[in-house]
C-alpha cells in the first residue's frame, strides 16, 4: 500500500502522540509476548514490549529498512505468509487489521503458521477513538482514509473461528477530545485500543 512507503512520516504519528503510544505500549507489555512474528511490523513500533526473537514482516520494503537491524525481516503480503505450518511460536498484529482487505483470510494464515499463541490489537469501529479516526478518514486523512474499522463484536467473532481466546486487555478509555493521559491496561474490552491473546485451534 503506497501510504506505507513513508516510514518517517508514519513514525511521526507516534512521536506526536507519545502519551497515547505509551498507553498502547503498556497494553502490549501486559500480554507478556516472546519470540513473535510481527505482521505489519512497520518500523518496529511495539518491539520493546516483546522479548526474545522478533521477525518483522511487512509488505513495505521502506518500512522494513527502519526496523531494528538485529531482527530478521520478511517482505511479504500478510494474506500469503511465506512460512511453513506452525513455523513460529507467537504471532503479533497491532492495528494492521484495519488495512487488510480480507481479515478472515489473514486469520486463516495466522492460524496456519502459529504454534502457541496469537496476540492482536485493534481500534474498534464502535469505540470513541474508532469513531474519531473514521471521521478523520472521511475528511481525507492520509492513513485513516484507507482504513476499514470493524466492531468489537465482529472482531471477537472472527477471532473465535480460528482461536481460543485466553486473555483480553484494553486502554484508551477516555475520549479523543479529553486531555491525553497515560493509562495502565485493564482486563476486558472497554477501551478504544483492545488486545486479545489467544491459542490456535487444532
PDB file of C-alpha atoms in Angstrom:
ATOM      1  CA  UNK A   1       0.000   0.000   0.000  1.00  0.00           C
ATOM      2  CA  UNK A   2       1.540   3.272  -1.155  1.00  0.00           C
ATOM      3  CA  UNK A   3       0.752   5.186   2.049  1.00  0.00           C
ATOM      4  CA  UNK A   4       3.198   2.954   3.934  1.00  0.00           C
ATOM      5  CA  UNK A   5       6.179   3.905   1.795  1.00  0.00           C
ATOM      6  CA  UNK A   6       6.842   6.844   4.122  1.00  0.00           C
ATOM      7  CA  UNK A   7       8.163   5.245   7.336  1.00  0.00           C
ATOM      8  CA  UNK A   8       9.448   8.525   8.753  1.00  0.00           C
ATOM      9  CA  UNK A   9       6.015  10.077   8.337  1.00  0.00           C
ATOM     10  CA  UNK A  10       4.460   7.038   9.992  1.00  0.00           C
ATOM     11  CA  UNK A  11       6.863   7.307  12.936  1.00  0.00           C
ATOM     12  CA  UNK A  12       5.970  10.965  13.359  1.00  0.00           C
ATOM     13  CA  UNK A  13       2.459   9.962  14.472  1.00  0.00           C
ATOM     14  CA  UNK A  14       3.922   8.061  17.426  1.00  0.00           C
ATOM     15  CA  UNK A  15       6.296  10.917  18.254  1.00  0.00           C
ATOM     16  CA  UNK A  16       3.449  13.451  18.219  1.00  0.00           C
ATOM     17  CA  UNK A  17       1.220  11.181  20.283  1.00  0.00           C
ATOM     18  CA  UNK A  18       3.670   9.883  22.885  1.00  0.00           C
ATOM     19  CA  UNK A  19       1.055   9.644  25.637  1.00  0.00           C
ATOM     20  CA  UNK A  20      -1.317   7.564  23.510  1.00  0.00           C
ATOM     21  CA  UNK A  21       1.559   5.344  22.411  1.00  0.00           C
ATOM     22  CA  UNK A  22       2.710   4.799  25.993  1.00  0.00           C
ATOM     23  CA  UNK A  23      -0.770   3.581  26.961  1.00  0.00           C
ATOM     24  CA  UNK A  24      -0.883   1.230  23.975  1.00  0.00           C
ATOM     25  CA  UNK A  25       2.648   0.012  24.716  1.00  0.00           C
ATOM     26  CA  UNK A  26       1.639  -0.865  28.268  1.00  0.00           C
ATOM     27  CA  UNK A  27      -1.265  -2.910  26.933  1.00  0.00           C
ATOM     28  CA  UNK A  28       1.061  -4.874  24.647  1.00  0.00           C
ATOM     29  CA  UNK A  29       3.530  -5.426  27.508  1.00  0.00           C
ATOM     30  CA  UNK A  30       0.658  -6.813  29.590  1.00  0.00           C
ATOM     31  CA  UNK A  31       0.298  -9.628  27.023  1.00  0.00           C
ATOM     32  CA  UNK A  32       3.757 -10.936  28.014  1.00  0.00           C
ATOM     33  CA  UNK A  33       4.827 -11.953  24.495  1.00  0.00           C
ATOM     34  CA  UNK A  34       8.076 -13.504  23.319  1.00  0.00           C
ATOM     35  CA  UNK A  35       9.581 -14.899  20.116  1.00  0.00           C
ATOM     36  CA  UNK A  36       6.975 -13.381  17.789  1.00  0.00           C
ATOM     37  CA  UNK A  37       6.382 -12.829  14.127  1.00  0.00           C
ATOM     38  CA  UNK A  38       5.083  -9.245  13.873  1.00  0.00           C
ATOM     39  CA  UNK A  39       2.752  -8.932  10.876  1.00  0.00           C
ATOM     40  CA  UNK A  40       2.574  -5.382   9.559  1.00  0.00           C
ATOM     41  CA  UNK A  41       5.561  -4.581  11.733  1.00  0.00           C
ATOM     42  CA  UNK A  42       6.222  -1.170  10.247  1.00  0.00           C
ATOM     43  CA  UNK A  43       9.392   0.316  11.769  1.00  0.00           C
ATOM     44  CA  UNK A  44       9.430  -1.950  14.870  1.00  0.00           C
ATOM     45  CA  UNK A  45       6.987   0.254  16.771  1.00  0.00           C
ATOM     46  CA  UNK A  46       5.954  -2.129  19.587  1.00  0.00           C
ATOM     47  CA  UNK A  47       9.026  -4.328  19.698  1.00  0.00           C
ATOM     48  CA  UNK A  48      10.289  -3.010  23.017  1.00  0.00           C
ATOM     49  CA  UNK A  49       7.238  -4.745  24.544  1.00  0.00           C
ATOM     50  CA  UNK A  50       8.154  -8.174  23.109  1.00  0.00           C
ATOM     51  CA  UNK A  51      11.023 -10.302  24.412  1.00  0.00           C
ATOM     52  CA  UNK A  52      13.167 -12.854  22.625  1.00  0.00           C
ATOM     53  CA  UNK A  53      13.482 -13.178  18.870  1.00  0.00           C
ATOM     54  CA  UNK A  54      11.269 -10.975  16.711  1.00  0.00           C
ATOM     55  CA  UNK A  55      10.664 -11.401  12.979  1.00  0.00           C
ATOM     56  CA  UNK A  56       9.344  -8.286  11.234  1.00  0.00           C
ATOM     57  CA  UNK A  57       7.005  -8.907   8.301  1.00  0.00           C
ATOM     58  CA  UNK A  58       5.704  -6.049   6.185  1.00  0.00           C
ATOM     59  CA  UNK A  59       4.608  -5.530   2.596  1.00  0.00           C
ATOM     60  CA  UNK A  60       6.628  -2.299   2.500  1.00  0.00           C
ATOM     61  CA  UNK A  61      10.369  -2.551   1.948  1.00  0.00           C
ATOM     62  CA  UNK A  62      10.688   1.073   3.056  1.00  0.00           C
ATOM     63  CA  UNK A  63       9.166   0.223   6.437  1.00  0.00           C
ATOM     64  CA  UNK A  64      11.421  -2.801   6.893  1.00  0.00           C
ATOM     65  CA  UNK A  65      14.504  -0.667   6.321  1.00  0.00           C
ATOM     66  CA  UNK A  66      13.734   1.142   9.579  1.00  0.00           C
ATOM     67  CA  UNK A  67      13.274  -1.978  11.693  1.00  0.00           C
ATOM     68  CA  UNK A  68      15.787  -2.994  14.320  1.00  0.00           C
ATOM     69  CA  UNK A  69      18.880  -4.175  12.368  1.00  0.00           C
ATOM     70  CA  UNK A  70      19.296  -7.166  14.696  1.00  0.00           C
ATOM     71  CA  UNK A  71      15.870  -8.564  13.743  1.00  0.00           C
ATOM     72  CA  UNK A  72      15.006 -10.905  10.900  1.00  0.00           C
ATOM     73  CA  UNK A  73      12.883  -9.342   8.173  1.00  0.00           C
ATOM     74  CA  UNK A  74      10.407 -10.697   5.631  1.00  0.00           C
ATOM     75  CA  UNK A  75       8.846  -8.596   2.875  1.00  0.00           C
ATOM     76  CA  UNK A  76       5.524 -10.240   2.075  1.00  0.00           C
ATOM     77  CA  UNK A  77       1.768  -9.867   1.784  1.00  0.00           C
ATOM     78  CA  UNK A  78       0.087 -10.732   5.099  1.00  0.00           C
ATOM     79  CA  UNK A  79      -2.551 -12.748   3.234  1.00  0.00           C
ATOM     80  CA  UNK A  80       0.101 -15.085   1.816  1.00  0.00           C
ATOM     81  CA  UNK A  81       2.632 -15.739   4.570  1.00  0.00           C
ATOM     82  CA  UNK A  82       5.771 -17.402   3.132  1.00  0.00           C
ATOM     83  CA  UNK A  83       6.182 -19.716   6.131  1.00  0.00           C
ATOM     84  CA  UNK A  84       5.678 -23.391   6.847  1.00  0.00           C
ATOM     85  CA  UNK A  85       2.822 -24.643   9.019  1.00  0.00           C
ATOM     86  CA  UNK A  86       3.470 -23.935  12.715  1.00  0.00           C
ATOM     87  CA  UNK A  87       6.723 -22.166  11.844  1.00  0.00           C
ATOM     88  CA  UNK A  88       6.570 -19.578  14.646  1.00  0.00           C
ATOM     89  CA  UNK A  89       5.776 -19.787  18.360  1.00  0.00           C
ATOM     90  CA  UNK A  90       3.932 -16.470  18.501  1.00  0.00           C
ATOM     91  CA  UNK A  91       2.283 -14.075  16.066  1.00  0.00           C
ATOM     92  CA  UNK A  92       1.555 -10.435  16.878  1.00  0.00           C
ATOM     93  CA  UNK A  93      -0.504  -7.851  14.993  1.00  0.00           C
ATOM     94  CA  UNK A  94      -1.230  -4.276  16.047  1.00  0.00           C
ATOM     95  CA  UNK A  95      -3.668  -2.060  14.103  1.00  0.00           C
ATOM     96  CA  UNK A  96      -2.748  -3.695  10.760  1.00  0.00           C
ATOM     97  CA  UNK A  97      -6.117  -5.460  10.559  1.00  0.00           C
ATOM     98  CA  UNK A  98      -7.919  -2.243   9.583  1.00  0.00           C
ATOM     99  CA  UNK A  99      -5.752  -2.086   6.430  1.00  0.00           C
ATOM    100  CA  UNK A 100      -6.318  -5.728   5.417  1.00  0.00           C
ATOM    101  CA  UNK A 101      -8.746  -6.464   2.576  1.00  0.00           C
ATOM    102  CA  UNK A 102      -9.707  -9.944   3.815  1.00  0.00           C
ATOM    103  CA  UNK A 103      -9.452 -10.302   7.610  1.00  0.00           C
ATOM    104  CA  UNK A 104     -10.711 -13.888   7.625  1.00  0.00           C
ATOM    105  CA  UNK A 105      -8.034 -14.942   5.135  1.00  0.00           C
ATOM    106  CA  UNK A 106      -5.420 -13.244   7.316  1.00  0.00           C
ATOM    107  CA  UNK A 107      -6.591 -15.134  10.402  1.00  0.00           C
ATOM    108  CA  UNK A 108      -6.518 -18.421   8.491  1.00  0.00           C
ATOM    109  CA  UNK A 109      -2.901 -17.760   7.567  1.00  0.00           C
ATOM    110  CA  UNK A 110      -2.018 -16.755  11.133  1.00  0.00           C
ATOM    111  CA  UNK A 111      -3.617 -19.933  12.499  1.00  0.00           C
ATOM    112  CA  UNK A 112      -1.651 -21.980   9.968  1.00  0.00           C
ATOM    113  CA  UNK A 113       1.803 -20.606  10.848  1.00  0.00           C
ATOM    114  CA  UNK A 114       1.354 -20.122  14.615  1.00  0.00           C
ATOM    115  CA  UNK A 115       2.358 -22.850  17.056  1.00  0.00           C
ATOM    116  CA  UNK A 116       1.479 -21.457  20.517  1.00  0.00           C
ATOM    117  CA  UNK A 117      -0.105 -18.027  20.764  1.00  0.00           C
ATOM    118  CA  UNK A 118      -1.540 -15.149  18.783  1.00  0.00           C
ATOM    119  CA  UNK A 119      -1.922 -11.598  20.051  1.00  0.00           C
ATOM    120  CA  UNK A 120      -3.787  -8.922  18.140  1.00  0.00           C
ATOM    121  CA  UNK A 121      -4.690  -5.330  18.976  1.00  0.00           C
ATOM    122  CA  UNK A 122      -7.148  -3.078  17.146  1.00  0.00           C
ATOM    123  CA  UNK A 123      -9.055   0.175  17.475  1.00  0.00           C
ATOM    124  CA  UNK A 124     -12.677  -0.996  17.049  1.00  0.00           C
ATOM    125  CA  UNK A 125     -15.202   0.898  14.985  1.00  0.00           C
ATOM    126  CA  UNK A 126     -17.643   1.165  17.904  1.00  0.00           C
ATOM    127  CA  UNK A 127     -15.228   2.923  20.255  1.00  0.00           C
ATOM    128  CA  UNK A 128     -14.756   6.651  20.759  1.00  0.00           C
ATOM    129  CA  UNK A 129     -11.341   6.587  19.084  1.00  0.00           C
ATOM    130  CA  UNK A 130     -12.601   4.346  16.272  1.00  0.00           C
ATOM    131  CA  UNK A 131     -15.374   6.830  15.535  1.00  0.00           C
ATOM    132  CA  UNK A 132     -12.883   9.690  15.675  1.00  0.00           C
ATOM    133  CA  UNK A 133     -10.451   8.005  13.250  1.00  0.00           C
ATOM    134  CA  UNK A 134     -13.323   7.080  10.929  1.00  0.00           C
ATOM    135  CA  UNK A 135     -14.368  10.715  10.777  1.00  0.00           C
ATOM    136  CA  UNK A 136     -10.791  11.789  10.043  1.00  0.00           C
ATOM    137  CA  UNK A 137     -10.764   9.226   7.241  1.00  0.00           C
ATOM    138  CA  UNK A 138     -13.875  10.763   5.704  1.00  0.00           C
ATOM    139  CA  UNK A 139     -12.007  14.075   5.645  1.00  0.00           C
ATOM    140  CA  UNK A 140      -9.150  12.532   3.657  1.00  0.00           C
ATOM    141  CA  UNK A 141      -6.591  11.692   6.367  1.00  0.00           C
ATOM    142  CA  UNK A 142      -3.512  10.063   4.800  1.00  0.00           C
ATOM    143  CA  UNK A 143      -3.821   6.829   6.806  1.00  0.00           C
ATOM    144  CA  UNK A 144      -7.369   6.635   8.138  1.00  0.00           C
ATOM    145  CA  UNK A 145      -8.941   7.293   4.738  1.00  0.00           C
ATOM    146  CA  UNK A 146      -7.559   3.870   3.725  1.00  0.00           C
ATOM    147  CA  UNK A 147      -8.665   2.100   6.919  1.00  0.00           C
ATOM    148  CA  UNK A 148     -11.708  -0.076   7.451  1.00  0.00           C
ATOM    149  CA  UNK A 149     -12.536  -0.386  11.143  1.00  0.00           C
ATOM    150  CA  UNK A 150     -14.584  -3.308  12.465  1.00  0.00           C
ATOM    151  CA  UNK A 151     -16.745  -3.572  15.582  1.00  0.00           C
ATOM    152  CA  UNK A 152     -15.730  -5.358  18.769  1.00  0.00           C
ATOM    153  CA  UNK A 153     -18.409  -7.999  18.158  1.00  0.00           C
ATOM    154  CA  UNK A 154     -17.225  -8.679  14.622  1.00  0.00           C
ATOM    155  CA  UNK A 155     -13.598  -8.765  15.773  1.00  0.00           C
ATOM    156  CA  UNK A 156     -14.219 -11.281  18.566  1.00  0.00           C
ATOM    157  CA  UNK A 157     -16.430 -13.401  16.322  1.00  0.00           C
ATOM    158  CA  UNK A 158     -13.703 -13.632  13.668  1.00  0.00           C
ATOM    159  CA  UNK A 159     -11.022 -14.476  16.225  1.00  0.00           C
ATOM    160  CA  UNK A 160     -13.125 -17.233  17.795  1.00  0.00           C
ATOM    161  CA  UNK A 161     -13.493 -19.021  14.472  1.00  0.00           C
ATOM    162  CA  UNK A 162      -9.805 -19.899  14.472  1.00  0.00           C
ATOM    163  CA  UNK A 163      -8.525 -19.296  18.009  1.00  0.00           C
ATOM    164  CA  UNK A 164      -9.384 -19.903  21.645  1.00  0.00           C
ATOM    165  CA  UNK A 165      -9.263 -16.587  23.494  1.00  0.00           C
ATOM    166  CA  UNK A 166      -7.150 -16.654  26.676  1.00  0.00           C
ATOM    167  CA  UNK A 167      -6.983 -13.015  27.705  1.00  0.00           C
ATOM    168  CA  UNK A 168      -8.266  -9.558  26.772  1.00  0.00           C
ATOM    169  CA  UNK A 169      -6.904  -6.159  27.808  1.00  0.00           C
ATOM    170  CA  UNK A 170      -7.651  -2.610  26.739  1.00  0.00           C
ATOM    171  CA  UNK A 171      -6.658   1.008  27.204  1.00  0.00           C
ATOM    172  CA  UNK A 172      -7.635   4.490  25.922  1.00  0.00           C
ATOM    173  CA  UNK A 173     -10.797   4.596  27.990  1.00  0.00           C
ATOM    174  CA  UNK A 174     -11.088   8.354  27.587  1.00  0.00           C
ATOM    175  CA  UNK A 175     -12.408  10.374  24.646  1.00  0.00           C
ATOM    176  CA  UNK A 176     -10.163  11.756  21.883  1.00  0.00           C
ATOM    177  CA  UNK A 177     -11.371  15.180  22.996  1.00  0.00           C
ATOM    178  CA  UNK A 178     -10.198  14.730  26.597  1.00  0.00           C
ATOM    179  CA  UNK A 179      -6.766  15.676  27.875  1.00  0.00           C
ATOM    180  CA  UNK A 180      -4.396  12.788  26.987  1.00  0.00           C
ATOM    181  CA  UNK A 181      -3.179  10.705  29.927  1.00  0.00           C
ATOM    182  CA  UNK A 182      -1.130   7.553  30.320  1.00  0.00           C
ATOM    183  CA  UNK A 183      -3.328   4.638  31.367  1.00  0.00           C
ATOM    184  CA  UNK A 184      -2.473   1.222  32.691  1.00  0.00           C
ATOM    185  CA  UNK A 185      -4.343  -1.501  30.781  1.00  0.00           C
ATOM    186  CA  UNK A 186      -7.339  -3.226  32.307  1.00  0.00           C
ATOM    187  CA  UNK A 187      -8.900  -6.610  31.638  1.00  0.00           C
ATOM    188  CA  UNK A 188     -11.784  -6.613  29.191  1.00  0.00           C
ATOM    189  CA  UNK A 189     -12.681  -4.666  26.077  1.00  0.00           C
ATOM    190  CA  UNK A 190     -13.896  -1.342  27.454  1.00  0.00           C
ATOM    191  CA  UNK A 191     -11.186   0.841  25.948  1.00  0.00           C
ATOM    192  CA  UNK A 192     -10.559   2.044  22.411  1.00  0.00           C
ATOM    193  CA  UNK A 193      -7.314   0.084  21.975  1.00  0.00           C
ATOM    194  CA  UNK A 194      -8.197  -3.547  22.635  1.00  0.00           C
ATOM    195  CA  UNK A 195      -5.900  -6.558  22.617  1.00  0.00           C
ATOM    196  CA  UNK A 196      -6.730 -10.249  22.523  1.00  0.00           C
ATOM    197  CA  UNK A 197      -4.330 -13.085  23.342  1.00  0.00           C
ATOM    198  CA  UNK A 198      -5.391 -16.465  22.012  1.00  0.00           C
ATOM    199  CA  UNK A 199      -4.341 -20.028  21.232  1.00  0.00           C
ATOM    200  CA  UNK A 200      -4.758 -21.501  17.736  1.00  0.00           C
ATOM    201  CA  UNK A 201      -7.500 -24.105  17.453  1.00  0.00           C
ATOM    202  CA  UNK A 202      -6.375 -27.508  16.222  1.00  0.00           C
TER     203      UNK A 202
END
